[in-house]
Coordinates of N, CA and C in Angstrom, one line a residue:
X1 N 15.7 -13.1 -138.1 CA 17.3 -13.0 -138.2 C 17.8 -12.1 -137.4
X2 N 19.0 -12.0 -136.8 CA 19.7 -11.1 -136.3 C 21.0 -10.7 -137.0
X3 N 21.2 -9.3 -136.8 CA 22.4 -8.8 -137.3 C 23.4 -8.5 -136.0
X4 N 24.5 -9.2 -136.2 CA 25.5 -9.0 -135.2 C 26.0 -7.5 -135.5
X5 N 26.6 -6.4 -134.5 CA 27.0 -5.2 -135.0 C 28.4 -5.3 -133.9
X6 N 29.5 -5.0 -134.4 CA 30.4 -4.6 -133.8 C 30.7 -3.3 -133.2
X7 N 31.7 -3.4 -132.3 CA 32.0 -1.7 -131.7 C 30.9 -1.8 -130.6
X8 N 31.2 -0.5 -129.9 CA 30.5 -0.2 -128.3 C 29.0 0.0 -128.9
X9 N 28.4 -0.2 -128.0 CA 26.8 0.2 -128.2 C 26.2 0.4 -126.6
X10 N 26.7 1.8 -126.0 CA 26.3 1.8 -124.8 C 24.6 1.9 -124.4
X11 N 24.2 2.5 -125.4 CA 22.8 2.4 -125.2 C 21.8 1.2 -125.2
X12 N 22.7 0.1 -126.0 CA 22.0 -1.2 -126.1 C 22.4 -1.9 -124.8
X13 N 23.7 -1.7 -124.4 CA 24.2 -2.4 -122.8 C 23.4 -1.5 -121.8
X14 N 23.0 -0.4 -121.7 CA 22.3 0.2 -120.8 C 20.8 -0.2 -120.7
X15 N 20.3 -0.4 -121.8 CA 18.9 -1.0 -121.8 C 19.0 -2.4 -121.3
X16 N 19.7 -3.3 -121.8 CA 19.8 -4.6 -121.5 C 20.1 -4.8 -119.9
X17 N 21.1 -4.1 -119.4 CA 21.4 -4.1 -118.0 C 20.3 -3.7 -117.3
X18 N 19.6 -2.6 -117.6 CA 18.1 -2.6 -116.9 C 17.2 -3.4 -116.8
X19 N 17.0 -4.0 -117.9 CA 15.7 -5.1 -118.0 C 16.5 -6.3 -116.8
X20 N 17.7 -6.7 -117.4 CA 17.9 -7.9 -116.6 C 17.9 -7.5 -115.1
X21 N 18.5 -6.3 -114.7 CA 18.2 -6.1 -113.2 C 16.8 -6.1 -112.8
X22 N 15.9 -5.3 -113.3 CA 14.5 -5.4 -113.2 C 14.1 -6.6 -113.0
X23 N 14.5 -7.8 -113.8 CA 14.1 -9.2 -113.6 C 14.4 -9.8 -112.3
X24 N 15.8 -9.6 -112.3 CA 16.5 -10.2 -111.0 C 16.0 -9.6 -109.6
X25 N 15.6 -8.4 -109.8 CA 15.0 -7.8 -108.6 C 13.7 -8.4 -108.2
X26 N 12.9 -8.5 -109.2 CA 11.6 -9.3 -109.0 C 11.8 -10.8 -108.7
X27 N 13.0 -11.3 -109.1 CA 12.8 -12.9 -108.7 C 13.5 -13.2 -107.5
X28 N 14.3 -12.2 -107.2 CA 15.0 -12.3 -105.8 C 14.5 -11.5 -104.7
X29 N 13.7 -10.4 -105.0 CA 13.4 -9.3 -103.8 C 14.5 -8.2 -103.7
X30 N 15.5 -8.6 -103.9 CA 16.6 -7.5 -103.8 C 16.6 -6.4 -104.9
X31 N 16.4 -5.3 -104.6 CA 16.1 -4.2 -105.3 C 17.1 -3.0 -104.7
X32 N 18.5 -3.5 -104.3 CA 19.3 -2.6 -103.7 C 20.6 -2.5 -104.5
X33 N 20.7 -2.6 -105.8 CA 21.9 -2.5 -106.4 C 22.3 -1.2 -106.6
X34 N 23.4 -1.1 -106.8 CA 24.3 0.4 -106.9 C 25.6 0.2 -107.5
X35 N 26.0 0.9 -108.7 CA 27.2 1.1 -109.0 C 28.1 1.8 -108.1
X36 N 29.4 1.4 -108.3 CA 30.6 2.2 -107.7 C 31.7 2.4 -108.6
X37 N 32.7 3.4 -108.2 CA 33.7 3.5 -108.8 C 34.8 4.3 -108.0
X38 N 35.9 4.2 -108.3 CA 36.9 5.1 -107.3 C 38.0 5.4 -108.5
X39 N 38.8 6.3 -108.4 CA 40.0 6.4 -109.2 C 41.1 7.1 -108.3
X40 N 42.2 7.0 -108.7 CA 43.6 7.6 -108.2 C 44.1 8.4 -109.1
X41 N 44.4 9.6 -108.8 CA 44.9 10.6 -109.7 C 46.0 11.2 -109.4
X42 N 46.9 11.7 -110.5 CA 48.1 12.4 -110.2 C 47.7 13.9 -109.8
X43 N 48.8 14.6 -109.4 CA 48.2 16.0 -108.8 C 47.9 16.5 -110.0
X44 N 48.1 16.3 -111.4 CA 47.9 17.1 -112.4 C 46.3 16.4 -113.0
X45 N 45.8 15.6 -112.4 CA 44.8 14.9 -112.8 C 44.5 13.9 -113.6
X46 N 45.9 13.3 -114.1 CA 45.8 12.0 -115.0 C 45.6 11.0 -113.9
X47 N 44.7 9.9 -114.4 CA 44.3 8.6 -113.8 C 45.3 7.7 -114.0
X48 N 45.9 7.3 -112.6 CA 46.8 6.2 -112.3 C 46.2 4.7 -112.1
X49 N 45.1 5.1 -111.5 CA 44.2 3.7 -111.3 C 42.9 3.9 -111.2
X50 N 42.3 2.7 -111.0 CA 40.8 3.0 -110.9 C 40.0 1.6 -110.8
X51 N 38.9 1.7 -110.2 CA 38.1 0.2 -110.1 C 36.5 0.8 -110.2
X52 N 35.8 -0.2 -110.8 CA 34.4 0.0 -110.7 C 33.8 -1.3 -110.5
X53 N 32.4 -1.1 -110.2 CA 31.7 -2.5 -110.2 C 30.1 -2.1 -109.5
X54 N 29.9 -3.0 -109.0 CA 28.4 -2.9 -108.2 C 28.3 -3.9 -107.0
X55 N 27.2 -3.2 -106.2 CA 26.9 -4.0 -104.9 C 25.1 -4.4 -105.2
X56 N 24.9 -5.3 -105.0 CA 23.7 -5.9 -105.2 C 23.2 -7.4 -104.2
X57 N 22.3 -7.4 -103.3 CA 21.9 -8.4 -102.7 C 22.8 -8.8 -101.8
X58 N 23.5 -8.0 -101.1 CA 24.6 -9.0 -100.1 C 25.9 -9.0 -100.9
X59 N 25.9 -8.9 -101.9 CA 27.2 -8.9 -102.7 C 27.8 -7.9 -103.3
X60 N 29.0 -7.8 -103.6 CA 29.8 -7.1 -104.4 C 30.5 -7.4 -105.3
X61 N 30.5 -6.9 -106.5 CA 31.1 -7.4 -107.9 C 32.1 -6.3 -108.1
X62 N 33.3 -6.6 -108.6 CA 34.2 -5.6 -109.1 C 34.3 -6.2 -110.6
X63 N 34.0 -5.2 -111.4 CA 34.0 -5.4 -112.8 C 35.3 -5.1 -113.2
X64 N 35.8 -4.0 -112.9 CA 37.4 -3.8 -113.4 C 38.2 -3.2 -112.2
X65 N 39.7 -3.5 -112.3 CA 40.4 -2.9 -111.5 C 41.5 -2.9 -112.2
X66 N 42.3 -1.6 -112.2 CA 43.4 -1.2 -113.2 C 44.2 -0.2 -112.6
X67 N 45.5 -0.6 -112.8 CA 46.7 0.4 -112.1 C 47.6 0.5 -113.3
X68 N 48.1 1.4 -113.6 CA 49.1 2.0 -114.8 C 50.4 1.3 -114.3
X69 N 50.9 0.7 -115.2 CA 52.4 0.0 -115.1 C 53.4 0.8 -114.3
X70 N 53.2 2.2 -114.5 CA 54.3 3.1 -113.8 C 54.2 3.0 -112.3
X71 N 53.0 2.9 -111.8 CA 52.8 2.8 -110.3 C 52.4 1.4 -109.6
X72 N 52.5 0.3 -110.4 CA 52.3 -0.8 -109.9 C 53.3 -1.2 -108.7
X73 N 53.2 -2.0 -107.8 CA 53.7 -2.6 -106.7 C 54.1 -1.5 -105.9
X74 N 53.1 -0.4 -105.8 CA 53.4 0.5 -104.7 C 52.2 0.8 -103.7
X75 N 51.3 -0.2 -103.9 CA 50.3 -0.5 -103.0 C 48.9 0.2 -103.2
X76 N 48.9 0.7 -104.4 CA 47.8 1.5 -105.0 C 46.6 0.7 -105.3
X77 N 47.1 -0.4 -106.0 CA 45.9 -1.5 -106.0 C 45.4 -1.9 -104.9
X78 N 46.2 -2.6 -103.7 CA 45.8 -3.1 -102.7 C 44.9 -1.9 -101.7
X79 N 45.2 -0.9 -102.0 CA 44.4 0.6 -101.2 C 43.0 0.5 -102.3
X80 N 43.0 0.3 -103.3 CA 41.6 0.5 -104.2 C 40.8 -0.6 -103.6
X81 N 41.3 -1.8 -103.5 CA 40.8 -3.1 -103.3 C 40.2 -3.0 -101.8
X82 N 40.9 -2.5 -101.0 CA 40.8 -2.3 -99.5 C 39.4 -1.4 -99.4
X83 N 39.5 -0.3 -100.2 CA 38.3 0.9 -100.2 C 37.0 0.3 -100.5
X84 N 37.2 -0.7 -101.8 CA 36.2 -1.2 -102.2 C 35.4 -2.1 -101.2
X85 N 36.0 -3.0 -100.2 CA 36.0 -3.8 -99.2 C 35.4 -2.9 -98.1
X86 N 36.0 -1.9 -97.6 CA 35.2 -1.0 -96.9 C 33.7 -0.5 -97.4
X87 N 33.7 -0.5 -98.7 CA 32.3 0.0 -99.2 C 31.3 -1.0 -99.1
X88 N 31.8 -2.4 -99.6 CA 31.1 -3.5 -99.6 C 30.4 -3.9 -97.9
X89 N 31.2 -3.8 -97.3 CA 31.1 -4.0 -95.7 C 29.9 -2.9 -95.3
X90 N 30.0 -1.7 -95.5 CA 29.0 -0.6 -95.3 C 27.7 -0.8 -96.0
X91 N 27.9 -1.4 -97.1 CA 26.3 -1.7 -97.9 C 26.2 -3.3 -97.6
X92 N 26.5 -3.9 -96.3 CA 26.1 -5.0 -95.6 C 26.3 -6.5 -96.4
X93 N 27.3 -6.1 -97.4 CA 27.7 -7.4 -98.6 C 28.6 -8.4 -97.4
X94 N 28.1 -9.4 -97.7 CA 29.1 -10.9 -97.3 C 29.8 -11.3 -98.0
X95 N 30.1 -10.9 -99.4 CA 31.2 -11.4 -99.9 C 31.5 -10.6 -101.2
X96 N 32.7 -10.6 -102.1 CA 33.2 -9.6 -103.1 C 33.4 -10.8 -104.2
X97 N 33.2 -10.4 -105.2 CA 33.7 -11.4 -106.4 C 34.2 -10.6 -107.5
X98 N 35.2 -11.2 -108.2 CA 35.9 -10.7 -109.2 C 36.4 -11.7 -110.3
X99 N 36.8 -11.4 -111.3 CA 37.4 -12.2 -112.5 C 38.6 -11.7 -113.0
X100 N 39.5 -12.5 -113.2 CA 40.7 -12.1 -113.6 C 41.4 -13.3 -114.4
X101 N 42.4 -12.9 -115.3 CA 43.0 -13.7 -116.1 C 44.5 -14.2 -115.7
X102 N 44.7 -15.5 -115.9 CA 46.4 -16.0 -115.6 C 47.4 -14.9 -115.9
X103 N 47.2 -13.9 -116.7 CA 48.4 -13.1 -117.4 C 48.1 -11.7 -116.9
X104 N 47.0 -11.6 -115.8 CA 46.8 -10.3 -115.2 C 47.6 -10.3 -113.8
X105 N 46.3 -10.7 -112.7 CA 46.6 -10.3 -111.5 C 46.2 -11.7 -110.6
X106 N 46.3 -12.9 -110.7 CA 45.7 -13.6 -109.8 C 46.7 -13.7 -108.5
X107 N 47.8 -13.6 -108.5 CA 48.8 -13.6 -107.5 C 48.2 -12.5 -106.4
X108 N 47.9 -11.4 -107.1 CA 47.6 -10.2 -106.2 C 46.5 -10.4 -105.3
X109 N 45.5 -10.9 -106.0 CA 44.1 -11.4 -105.4 C 44.3 -12.3 -104.4
X110 N 44.9 -13.4 -104.6 CA 45.3 -14.4 -103.7 C 45.8 -14.0 -102.4
X111 N 47.0 -12.8 -102.4 CA 47.8 -12.1 -101.4 C 46.6 -11.4 -100.8
X112 N 45.7 -11.0 -101.4 CA 44.6 -10.1 -100.5 C 43.5 -11.0 -99.9
X113 N 43.7 -12.4 -99.9 CA 42.7 -13.2 -99.3 C 41.6 -13.7 -100.2
X114 N 41.7 -13.4 -101.4 CA 40.6 -13.9 -102.4 C 41.0 -15.2 -102.8
X115 N 39.9 -15.9 -102.8 CA 40.0 -17.7 -103.1 C 39.6 -17.9 -104.5
X116 N 40.3 -18.7 -105.6 CA 39.9 -18.9 -106.9 C 38.8 -20.0 -106.7
X117 N 37.6 -19.6 -107.4 CA 36.5 -20.6 -107.3 C 36.2 -21.3 -108.4
X118 N 36.6 -20.6 -109.5 CA 36.3 -21.4 -110.9 C 37.7 -20.8 -111.8
X119 N 37.7 -21.8 -112.8 CA 39.1 -21.6 -114.0 C 38.3 -22.1 -115.3
X120 N 38.3 -21.2 -116.2 CA 37.9 -21.5 -117.6 C 39.3 -21.7 -118.5
X121 N 39.5 -22.7 -119.0 CA 40.8 -22.9 -120.0 C 40.2 -22.4 -121.1
X122 N 41.6 -21.8 -121.8 CA 41.3 -21.2 -123.3 C 40.1 -20.0 -123.4
X123 N 40.6 -18.9 -122.3 CA 39.8 -17.8 -122.3 C 40.6 -16.7 -122.0
X124 N 41.4 -16.3 -122.9 CA 41.5 -16.3 -124.3 C 42.3 -17.6 -124.5
X125 N 42.0 -18.3 -125.8 CA 42.6 -19.5 -126.4 C 44.1 -19.4 -125.8
X126 N 44.7 -20.3 -125.2 CA 46.0 -20.5 -124.8 C 46.3 -20.1 -123.3
X127 N 45.4 -19.5 -122.7 CA 45.3 -18.8 -121.1 C 44.1 -19.2 -120.6
X128 N 44.0 -19.1 -119.3 CA 42.8 -19.4 -118.2 C 42.2 -18.0 -118.0
X129 N 41.0 -17.9 -117.5 CA 40.1 -16.9 -116.6 C 39.9 -17.5 -115.3
X130 N 39.9 -16.8 -114.3 CA 39.6 -17.4 -113.1 C 38.6 -16.4 -112.3
X131 N 37.7 -17.0 -111.5 CA 36.8 -16.3 -110.7 C 37.4 -16.4 -109.2
X132 N 37.0 -15.1 -108.6 CA 37.8 -15.3 -107.2 C 36.4 -14.6 -106.1
X133 N 36.6 -15.2 -104.9 CA 35.6 -14.7 -104.0 C 36.4 -14.5 -102.6
X134 N 35.9 -13.4 -102.2 CA 36.5 -13.2 -100.8 C 35.4 -13.0 -99.8
X135 N 35.0 -13.6 -98.6 CA 33.8 -13.6 -98.0 C 34.3 -12.7 -96.8
X136 N 33.4 -11.7 -96.4 CA 33.6 -10.5 -95.8 C 33.2 -10.7 -94.2
X137 N 33.9 -10.6 -93.4 CA 33.5 -10.7 -91.9 C 33.6 -9.3 -91.3
X138 N 33.0 -9.2 -90.0 CA 33.0 -7.9 -89.3 C 32.2 -6.7 -89.7
X139 N 32.0 -6.0 -89.0 CA 31.4 -4.6 -89.3 C 32.1 -3.8 -90.2
X140 N 31.6 -2.5 -90.6 CA 32.1 -1.7 -91.5 C 33.4 -1.2 -90.8
X141 N 34.5 -0.9 -91.5 CA 35.7 -0.5 -91.1 C 36.0 0.8 -91.5

């Protein structure tokens, strides 16, 4: 019998991430996984925007990209994503994957060349989530 616990469990998540990575690396031969992050801060050090994700096996996954409401539509999100793209190219990635919800930023990603590849209705109920991919071409810029 299993007991579901609520709340964050970083030690459990870290353990599971490592075990799954080990399995995936053995199964594919790719053991080049690496996490990344980038922040945009004010002069006083407050975080206004950030992103994090990982590269592995010629792919880049953006786990999170956030921009504070007060600085949206000023190019910070696009600059963050371009930085991720440069990093992915430098790591020899062929594509970038990310997910968003219809109430978040699908138009933003589409404008930057990301293509919707999947849509899940009712995630959350009454809304949809979407997966986006951008194929990278060219050398590191």
